[in-house]
Amino acid sequence: MKRQNWVIIGTLVAGWIIFLGQPNVVSTTLRALMANLATPFVKLGDLIPVVHSRRELHQENIKLRADNAALRQQLNTLAEAGRENFRLHELLTLKQHVAPRTLGAHVIGRDTANWWRSIQLDRGSQDGLRDNLAVLSADGLVGKIITVTKAEARVVLLTDPNCKVSAYLQDTRATGIVAGSPTALAAEPQCDMTYVQRNVKIRRGEAVITSGLGGVFPKGILIGTVASAQLNPQTGMYQDIAIKPAVDFHRLEEVLVILE
Amino acid sequence: MNFLFITTVLFMLTALQARLPGAAWLGGLRLELVPALVVYAALTLRTGGAIAFAFAAGLLQDSLSAGPFGLNAVVYATITAVLTGLHDVLDRELPWMQMGAGALMTGAATTAAGCVVGFSFGAVLKLAALVVFSTVITPAMFLGLDGLRYLFRRDA
């Protein structure tokens, strides 16, 4: 192979390590530029010719789905608030629960690689989105925003190992950390909950809820249900729980972004 | 060759890759088309253009992914530099040569990704499936794009 090709390879690797491999101005700007170039082509998938009346039905369907999603999330949150009220009977006053401000968005694309799990939304910074906003659907927690450009945003899914959520088991109130399972099949995504105390009795099917710790994910959002539990084989000090996510990530079409 | 043509194909394939659902019979694996196109460019374009195209293709794919930005760009460009350096011994018309290049490109990209997320039995299976798919799809990519080039060729 020619020497100049080796020089090119070395330059590319060095350039990646210095400029692109780390979050900095160069990589952020370049990522935004490439995403803005690619997004119109991704959105081309939405151009399906429909008859006028079908278009109206389709738009009404989208609106109703968004309303339904917001209402179901309120139900989940109110159920959690009711449990807290029962547990904390000494409280003299109740803090009034105010529904957070949310923004609906369509899923327009998925991760182009098979090693990471993310989705692309059709909303961006011009709509008020920014990094580290929680994203949910009618069924539960979806993930959080990791990058935002003017007109689109990328959401890392709960089933990605890079998305870590502080959570607790709804019945026993035992806490732990939920993250995507790297070994799960894409067809059957799964999360793992770790650092759960070994003496906690875990019931299959028990709901797993966000704890609100960390400041990213609000408290009380359904993550999934317990599929199985076992003692951590390496340390023996904690239990590892396999969680079946509440959200069907293959069928995600609309999501809600929590703006505050 | 018309650079605009292959760039348009790149954008369309990347968008398609972002929209395609997972194949249920492959455990939800989503088939990757961009590596085959990068191999086509590597064995068709001149060195400088091929490497630049490969780098841009990788950046485009990374911009629509949650993975480390630039990882695919560096891998695609590196393998392209290797392939262009072997232009004298590689015959782009031979299907098995195309298949080998496709397997190399995808194998390198998935290995790099595996180094980031960690290897497991499932990850190795995923890598093998993606390499096999790329081995099959690369000759088809050559057939299709060469056919389109012939169709839209400018007569002398």
Coordinates of C-alpha atoms in Angstrom, one line a residue, chain B:
Chain B
M1 CA -18.3 9.3 -12.5
N2 CA -21.0 11.7 -11.5
F3 CA -20.1 12.7 -7.9
L4 CA -23.5 14.3 -7.5
F5 CA -25.2 11.0 -8.4
I6 CA -23.3 8.9 -5.8
T7 CA -23.8 11.6 -3.1
T8 CA -27.6 11.6 -3.8
V9 CA -27.6 7.8 -3.5
L10 CA -25.7 8.2 -0.2
F11 CA -28.3 10.5 1.3
M12 CA -31.1 8.3 0.2
L13 CA -29.6 5.1 1.5
T14 CA -28.7 6.8 4.9
A15 CA -32.3 8.0 5.2
L16 CA -33.6 4.6 4.2
Q17 CA -31.4 3.0 6.9
A18 CA -32.9 5.4 9.4
R19 CA -36.4 4.5 8.4
L20 CA -36.2 0.8 7.9
P21 CA -37.7 -1.3 10.6
G22 CA -35.7 -4.2 12.1
A23 CA -36.0 -7.6 10.5
A24 CA -38.0 -9.8 12.9
W25 CA -36.4 -13.0 11.6
L26 CA -33.0 -11.5 12.4
G27 CA -33.8 -10.7 16.0
G28 CA -34.7 -7.1 15.2
L29 CA -31.4 -6.4 13.4
R30 CA -31.6 -3.5 11.0
L31 CA -29.8 -4.0 7.7
E32 CA -27.0 -1.5 6.9
L33 CA -26.7 -0.3 3.3
V34 CA -24.1 2.5 3.6
P35 CA -21.0 0.3 3.9
A36 CA -21.8 -1.4 0.5
L37 CA -22.0 2.1 -1.1
V38 CA -18.7 3.1 0.5
V39 CA -17.1 0.0 -0.9
Y40 CA -18.5 0.9 -4.3
A41 CA -17.0 4.3 -4.1
A42 CA -13.7 3.0 -2.9
L43 CA -13.3 0.7 -5.9
T44 CA -14.7 3.2 -8.4
L45 CA -13.4 6.6 -7.5
R46 CA -9.9 7.9 -7.4
T47 CA -8.1 7.8 -4.0
G48 CA -8.7 11.3 -2.8
G49 CA -12.4 11.4 -3.8
A50 CA -13.0 7.9 -2.4
I51 CA -11.5 8.7 1.0
A52 CA -13.4 12.0 1.1
F53 CA -16.6 10.3 0.2
A54 CA -16.1 7.6 2.8
F55 CA -15.4 10.1 5.5
A56 CA -18.5 12.1 4.6
A57 CA -20.6 8.9 4.5
G58 CA -19.4 8.0 7.9
L59 CA -20.1 11.5 9.3
L60 CA -23.6 11.4 7.8
Q61 CA -24.3 8.0 9.4
D62 CA -22.9 9.1 12.7
S63 CA -25.0 12.3 12.7
L64 CA -28.1 10.1 12.7
S65 CA -26.8 7.8 15.5
A66 CA -26.3 8.0 19.2
G67 CA -22.8 6.5 18.8
P68 CA -19.5 8.3 19.1
F69 CA -19.4 11.0 16.4
G70 CA -16.8 10.3 13.7
L71 CA -16.3 6.6 14.6
N72 CA -17.8 5.3 11.4
A73 CA -16.2 8.1 9.4
V74 CA -12.7 7.1 10.5
V75 CA -13.3 3.4 9.9
Y76 CA -14.8 3.9 6.5
A77 CA -12.1 6.3 5.4
T78 CA -9.4 4.0 6.8
I79 CA -10.7 0.9 5.0
T80 CA -11.2 3.0 1.9
A81 CA -7.5 4.1 2.1
V82 CA -6.5 0.4 2.3
L83 CA -8.7 -0.6 -0.7
T84 CA -7.5 2.3 -2.8
G85 CA -3.9 1.5 -2.0
L86 CA -4.6 -2.0 -3.4
H87 CA -6.2 -0.8 -6.6
D88 CA -3.4 -2.5 -8.6
V89 CA -4.3 -5.9 -7.3
L90 CA -8.0 -5.6 -6.8
D91 CA -10.3 -6.3 -9.7
R92 CA -13.5 -4.5 -9.0
E93 CA -15.4 -6.5 -11.6
L94 CA -15.0 -9.8 -9.7
P95 CA -18.0 -10.6 -7.4
W96 CA -15.9 -12.3 -4.8
M97 CA -13.6 -9.3 -4.6
Q98 CA -16.7 -7.1 -4.1
M99 CA -18.0 -9.5 -1.4
G100 CA -14.7 -9.5 0.4
A101 CA -14.4 -5.7 0.4
G102 CA -18.0 -5.5 1.7
A103 CA -17.3 -7.9 4.5
L104 CA -14.1 -6.1 5.4
M105 CA -15.8 -2.7 5.5
T106 CA -18.7 -3.9 7.6
G107 CA -16.5 -6.1 9.8
A108 CA -14.2 -3.2 10.6
A109 CA -17.1 -0.8 11.4
T110 CA -19.0 -3.3 13.6
T111 CA -15.8 -4.3 15.4
A112 CA -15.1 -0.7 16.2
A113 CA -18.6 -0.3 17.5
G114 CA -18.2 -3.4 19.5
C115 CA -15.1 -2.1 21.1
V116 CA -17.2 0.9 22.3
V117 CA -20.2 -1.0 23.6
G118 CA -18.4 -4.2 24.7
F119 CA -18.4 -7.6 23.2
S120 CA -20.8 -10.4 24.2
F121 CA -22.1 -13.5 22.6
G122 CA -25.0 -11.6 21.2
A123 CA -22.7 -8.9 19.9
V124 CA -20.6 -11.4 18.1
L125 CA -23.7 -12.9 16.5
K126 CA -24.8 -9.5 15.5
L127 CA -21.4 -8.7 13.9
A128 CA -21.5 -12.0 12.0
A129 CA -25.0 -11.4 10.7
L130 CA -24.1 -7.8 9.5
V131 CA -21.0 -9.1 7.8
V132 CA -22.9 -11.8 6.0
F133 CA -25.5 -9.3 4.9
S134 CA -22.9 -6.9 3.6
T135 CA -21.2 -9.7 1.7
V136 CA -24.4 -10.4 -0.1
I137 CA -25.6 -6.8 -0.7
T138 CA -22.3 -5.4 -2.0
P139 CA -22.3 -7.2 -5.3
A140 CA -25.9 -6.2 -5.7
M141 CA -25.0 -2.6 -5.1
F142 CA -22.3 -2.8 -7.7
L143 CA -24.7 -4.3 -10.2
G144 CA -27.4 -1.7 -9.5
L145 CA -25.1 1.4 -9.6
D146 CA -23.0 0.2 -12.5
G147 CA -26.3 -0.4 -14.4
L148 CA -27.5 3.1 -13.5
R149 CA -24.2 4.6 -14.6
Y150 CA -24.5 2.8 -17.9
L151 CA -28.1 3.9 -18.3
F152 CA -27.3 7.6 -17.8
R153 CA -24.0 7.6 -19.5
R154 CA -23.1 10.4 -21.8
D155 CA -22.6 9.1 -25.3
A156 CA -19.3 10.2 -26.9

